[in-house]
PDB file of C-alpha atoms and ligand atoms in Angstrom:
ATOM      1  CA  MET A  72      18.295 -20.730  12.649  1.00 92.00           C
ATOM      2  CA  ARG A  73      15.647 -23.445  12.728  1.00 95.00           C
ATOM      3  CA  LEU A  74      11.913 -23.050  13.288  1.00 97.00           C
ATOM      4  CA  ILE A  75      10.281 -26.094  14.901  1.00 96.00           C
ATOM      5  CA  ASN A  76       6.665 -25.198  14.183  1.00 96.00           C
ATOM      6  CA  ILE A  77       4.052 -22.497  14.574  1.00 97.00           C
ATOM      7  CA  ASP A  78       3.669 -22.546  18.360  1.00 97.00           C
ATOM      8  CA  HIS A  79       0.634 -20.282  18.297  1.00 98.00           C
ATOM      9  CA  VAL A  80      -1.235 -17.561  16.489  1.00 98.00           C
ATOM     10  CA  GLY A  81      -2.075 -14.562  18.683  1.00 98.00           C
ATOM     11  CA  ILE A  82      -5.440 -12.861  18.187  1.00 98.00           C
ATOM     12  CA  ALA A  83      -6.348  -9.586  19.905  1.00 98.00           C
ATOM     13  CA  VAL A  84      -9.884  -9.370  21.318  1.00 98.00           C
ATOM     14  CA  HIS A  85     -11.772  -6.814  23.382  1.00 98.00           C
ATOM     15  CA  ASP A  86     -13.546  -9.347  25.598  1.00 98.00           C
ATOM     16  CA  LEU A  87     -11.681 -12.544  26.475  1.00 98.00           C
ATOM     17  CA  ASP A  88     -14.697 -14.303  28.012  1.00 98.00           C
ATOM     18  CA  ALA A  89     -16.851 -13.543  24.970  1.00 98.00           C
ATOM     19  CA  ALA A  90     -14.164 -14.728  22.533  1.00 98.00           C
ATOM     20  CA  LEU A  91     -13.617 -17.945  24.534  1.00 98.00           C
ATOM     21  CA  ALA A  92     -17.358 -18.613  24.507  1.00 98.00           C
ATOM     22  CA  GLU A  93     -17.432 -18.147  20.722  1.00 98.00           C
ATOM     23  CA  TYR A  94     -14.475 -20.539  20.190  1.00 98.00           C
ATOM     24  CA  GLU A  95     -16.319 -23.077  22.321  1.00 98.00           C
ATOM     25  CA  ARG A  96     -19.625 -22.556  20.522  1.00 98.00           C
ATOM     26  CA  GLN A  97     -18.273 -22.419  16.960  1.00 98.00           C
ATOM     27  CA  TYR A  98     -15.303 -24.826  17.101  1.00 98.00           C
ATOM     28  CA  HIS A  99     -15.675 -26.788  20.348  1.00 98.00           C
ATOM     29  CA  VAL A 100     -12.241 -25.560  21.405  1.00 98.00           C
ATOM     30  CA  GLY A 101     -11.584 -24.465  24.982  1.00 97.00           C
ATOM     31  CA  ALA A 102      -8.766 -22.796  26.873  1.00 98.00           C
ATOM     32  CA  GLU A 103      -6.052 -25.039  28.277  1.00 97.00           C
ATOM     33  CA  SER A 104      -4.592 -22.195  30.306  1.00 96.00           C
ATOM     34  CA  ARG A 105      -5.348 -18.613  31.105  1.00 97.00           C
ATOM     35  CA  GLU A 106      -3.094 -16.074  32.778  1.00 96.00           C
ATOM     36  CA  VAL A 107      -2.671 -12.383  33.466  1.00 96.00           C
ATOM     37  CA  ASN A 108       0.661 -10.807  32.530  1.00 92.00           C
ATOM     38  CA  GLU A 109       0.706  -7.523  34.460  1.00 92.00           C
ATOM     39  CA  GLU A 110       4.059  -6.513  32.985  1.00 88.00           C
ATOM     40  CA  GLN A 111       2.670  -6.728  29.432  1.00 90.00           C
ATOM     41  CA  GLY A 112      -0.755  -5.420  30.450  1.00 96.00           C
ATOM     42  CA  VAL A 113      -2.515  -8.393  28.917  1.00 96.00           C
ATOM     43  CA  GLU A 114      -4.649 -11.405  29.793  1.00 97.00           C
ATOM     44  CA  GLU A 115      -3.959 -14.454  27.639  1.00 97.00           C
ATOM     45  CA  ALA A 116      -5.756 -17.708  27.004  1.00 98.00           C
ATOM     46  CA  MET A 117      -4.167 -20.639  25.151  1.00 97.00           C
ATOM     47  CA  LEU A 118      -6.451 -22.879  23.078  1.00 98.00           C
ATOM     48  CA  PRO A 119      -4.785 -26.083  21.848  1.00 98.00           C
ATOM     49  CA  ILE A 120      -5.522 -26.975  18.221  1.00 97.00           C
ATOM     50  CA  GLY A 121      -3.663 -30.105  17.141  1.00 95.00           C
ATOM     51  CA  ALA A 122       0.080 -29.519  17.499  1.00 92.00           C
ATOM     52  CA  SER A 123      -0.386 -25.739  17.676  1.00 96.00           C
ATOM     53  CA  ASN A 124      -2.470 -23.196  19.568  1.00 98.00           C
ATOM     54  CA  VAL A 125      -4.558 -20.099  19.238  1.00 98.00           C
ATOM     55  CA  GLN A 126      -3.679 -17.473  21.845  1.00 98.00           C
ATOM     56  CA  LEU A 127      -6.413 -14.971  22.617  1.00 98.00           C
ATOM     57  CA  LEU A 128      -5.156 -11.661  24.031  1.00 98.00           C
ATOM     58  CA  SER A 129      -7.190  -8.980  25.741  1.00 98.00           C
ATOM     59  CA  PRO A 130      -5.690  -5.799  27.180  1.00 98.00           C
ATOM     60  CA  LEU A 131      -5.816  -4.891  30.872  1.00 98.00           C
ATOM     61  CA  GLY A 132      -6.285  -1.259  29.812  1.00 97.00           C
ATOM     62  CA  PRO A 133      -6.177   1.072  26.784  1.00 96.00           C
ATOM     63  CA  ASP A 134      -2.597   2.224  27.442  1.00 97.00           C
ATOM     64  CA  THR A 135      -1.016  -1.192  26.882  1.00 97.00           C
ATOM     65  CA  PRO A 136       0.496  -2.731  23.735  1.00 95.00           C
ATOM     66  CA  VAL A 137      -2.614  -4.799  22.955  1.00 97.00           C
ATOM     67  CA  GLY A 138      -4.912  -1.924  23.986  1.00 98.00           C
ATOM     68  CA  ARG A 139      -3.166   0.370  21.504  1.00 97.00           C
ATOM     69  CA  PHE A 140      -3.285  -2.353  18.840  1.00 97.00           C
ATOM     70  CA  LEU A 141      -7.057  -2.729  19.276  1.00 98.00           C
ATOM     71  CA  ALA A 142      -7.591   1.030  19.100  1.00 98.00           C
ATOM     72  CA  LYS A 143      -5.638   1.188  15.845  1.00 97.00           C
ATOM     73  CA  HIS A 144      -6.621  -2.054  14.081  1.00 96.00           C
ATOM     74  CA  GLY A 145      -9.614  -3.490  15.907  1.00 98.00           C
ATOM     75  CA  GLU A 146      -9.851  -7.173  16.740  1.00 98.00           C
ATOM     76  CA  GLY A 147      -7.846  -9.634  14.698  1.00 98.00           C
ATOM     77  CA  LEU A 148      -4.515 -11.278  13.995  1.00 98.00           C
ATOM     78  CA  HIS A 149      -1.867  -9.822  16.317  1.00 98.00           C
ATOM     79  CA  HIS A 150       1.204 -12.062  16.001  1.00 98.00           C
ATOM     80  CA  ILE A 151       2.566 -15.412  14.871  1.00 98.00           C
ATOM     81  CA  ALA A 152       4.776 -17.345  17.268  1.00 98.00           C
ATOM     82  CA  TYR A 153       7.469 -19.695  16.010  1.00 98.00           C
ATOM     83  CA  ALA A 154       8.997 -22.281  18.301  1.00 98.00           C
ATOM     84  CA  VAL A 155      12.797 -22.355  18.258  1.00 98.00           C
ATOM     85  CA  PRO A 156      15.215 -24.733  19.999  1.00 97.00           C
ATOM     86  CA  SER A 157      17.433 -21.909  21.304  1.00 97.00           C
ATOM     87  CA  ILE A 158      16.170 -18.358  21.579  1.00 97.00           C
ATOM     88  CA  ASP A 159      19.655 -17.014  22.293  1.00 97.00           C
ATOM     89  CA  ASP A 160      20.964 -18.549  19.046  1.00 97.00           C
ATOM     90  CA  ALA A 161      17.940 -17.239  17.131  1.00 98.00           C
ATOM     91  CA  LEU A 162      18.359 -13.688  18.489  1.00 98.00           C
ATOM     92  CA  ARG A 163      22.095 -13.742  17.777  1.00 98.00           C
ATOM     93  CA  HIS A 164      21.408 -14.803  14.186  1.00 98.00           C
ATOM     94  CA  LEU A 165      18.686 -12.177  13.621  1.00 98.00           C
ATOM     95  CA  ALA A 166      20.799  -9.406  15.169  1.00 97.00           C
ATOM     96  CA  ALA A 167      23.716 -10.382  12.906  1.00 98.00           C
ATOM     97  CA  GLU A 168      21.350 -10.124   9.921  1.00 98.00           C
ATOM     98  CA  GLY A 169      20.384  -6.606  11.016  1.00 98.00           C
ATOM     99  CA  VAL A 170      16.779  -7.581  11.760  1.00 98.00           C
ATOM    100  CA  ASP A 171      14.817  -5.063  13.832  1.00 98.00           C
ATOM    101  CA  LEU A 172      14.222  -6.743  17.199  1.00 98.00           C
ATOM    102  CA  ILE A 173      11.756  -5.520  19.818  1.00 97.00           C
ATOM    103  CA  ASP A 174      13.474  -7.729  22.409  1.00 96.00           C
ATOM    104  CA  VAL A 175      17.243  -7.902  22.044  1.00 96.00           C
ATOM    105  CA  GLU A 176      17.288 -10.279  25.024  1.00 97.00           C
ATOM    106  CA  ALA A 177      14.803 -13.055  25.762  1.00 97.00           C
ATOM    107  CA  ARG A 178      12.229 -12.477  28.490  1.00 94.00           C
ATOM    108  CA  VAL A 179       9.788 -14.734  30.275  1.00 91.00           C
ATOM    109  CA  GLY A 180       6.368 -15.031  28.652  1.00 87.00           C
ATOM    110  CA  GLY A 181       3.261 -17.159  29.003  1.00 82.00           C
ATOM    111  CA  GLY A 182       3.698 -20.612  30.485  1.00 83.00           C
ATOM    112  CA  GLY A 183       7.137 -19.585  31.769  1.00 88.00           C
ATOM    113  CA  HIS A 184       8.684 -19.944  28.297  1.00 92.00           C
ATOM    114  CA  ARG A 185      11.523 -17.710  27.182  1.00 96.00           C
ATOM    115  CA  ILE A 186      10.207 -15.467  24.409  1.00 96.00           C
ATOM    116  CA  ALA A 187      11.213 -12.482  22.269  1.00 97.00           C
ATOM    117  CA  PHE A 188       9.386 -10.296  19.753  1.00 97.00           C
ATOM    118  CA  VAL A 189      10.648  -9.239  16.313  1.00 98.00           C
ATOM    119  CA  HIS A 190       9.403  -5.927  14.947  1.00 97.00           C
ATOM    120  CA  PRO A 191       6.692  -6.154  12.248  1.00 96.00           C
ATOM    121  CA  ARG A 192       8.644  -3.766  10.035  1.00 96.00           C
ATOM    122  CA  ALA A 193      11.297  -6.482   9.664  1.00 97.00           C
ATOM    123  CA  LEU A 194       9.108  -8.743   7.514  1.00 96.00           C
ATOM    124  CA  ALA A 195       5.763  -8.259   5.789  1.00 95.00           C
ATOM    125  CA  GLY A 196       4.209  -6.207   8.579  1.00 95.00           C
ATOM    126  CA  THR A 197       3.902  -9.284  10.772  1.00 96.00           C
ATOM    127  CA  LEU A 198       4.717  -9.185  14.471  1.00 97.00           C
ATOM    128  CA  ILE A 199       6.685 -12.365  15.171  1.00 98.00           C
ATOM    129  CA  GLU A 200       7.205 -13.962  18.555  1.00 98.00           C
ATOM    130  CA  LEU A 201       9.912 -16.521  19.131  1.00 98.00           C
ATOM    131  CA  VAL A 202       9.220 -19.110  21.826  1.00 97.00           C
ATOM    132  CA  GLU A 203      11.946 -21.359  23.175  1.00 97.00           C
ATOM    133  CA  LEU A 204      10.747 -24.930  23.419  1.00 92.00           C
ATOM    134  CA  GLN A 205      12.678 -27.498  25.384  1.00 74.00           C
TER     135      GLN A 205
HETATM  136 CO1   CO B 227       2.091 -15.029  21.859  1.00 66.91          CO
END
């Protein structure tokens, strides 16, 4: 298991346009990409910050993972994404360690990268996303 870097920090927001405008106004940071993921019920924007990114997430409806998160916690930190060289190796390692995985198999996430989520109960209440970088 090797983590390359923090690929991005995911932040849940109610209003993506409003949050993007605030990042622009307060930090002069804009979105490099923006996409709707119907399967996950979310719209995402990626804001490059040095070698990493902030990912803003807004739900397509209340009955979606991010919609339920917002109802429970309000806006704020949603997940941390670590880049890994091989997501299959990383998932094999975590499964062997008995770590509670949300995704046992990788799936395709934003930007076409292979991703997987690890359950927050596995470590310090933090939802972790693994992103395969190559
Ligand atoms: Co993410």
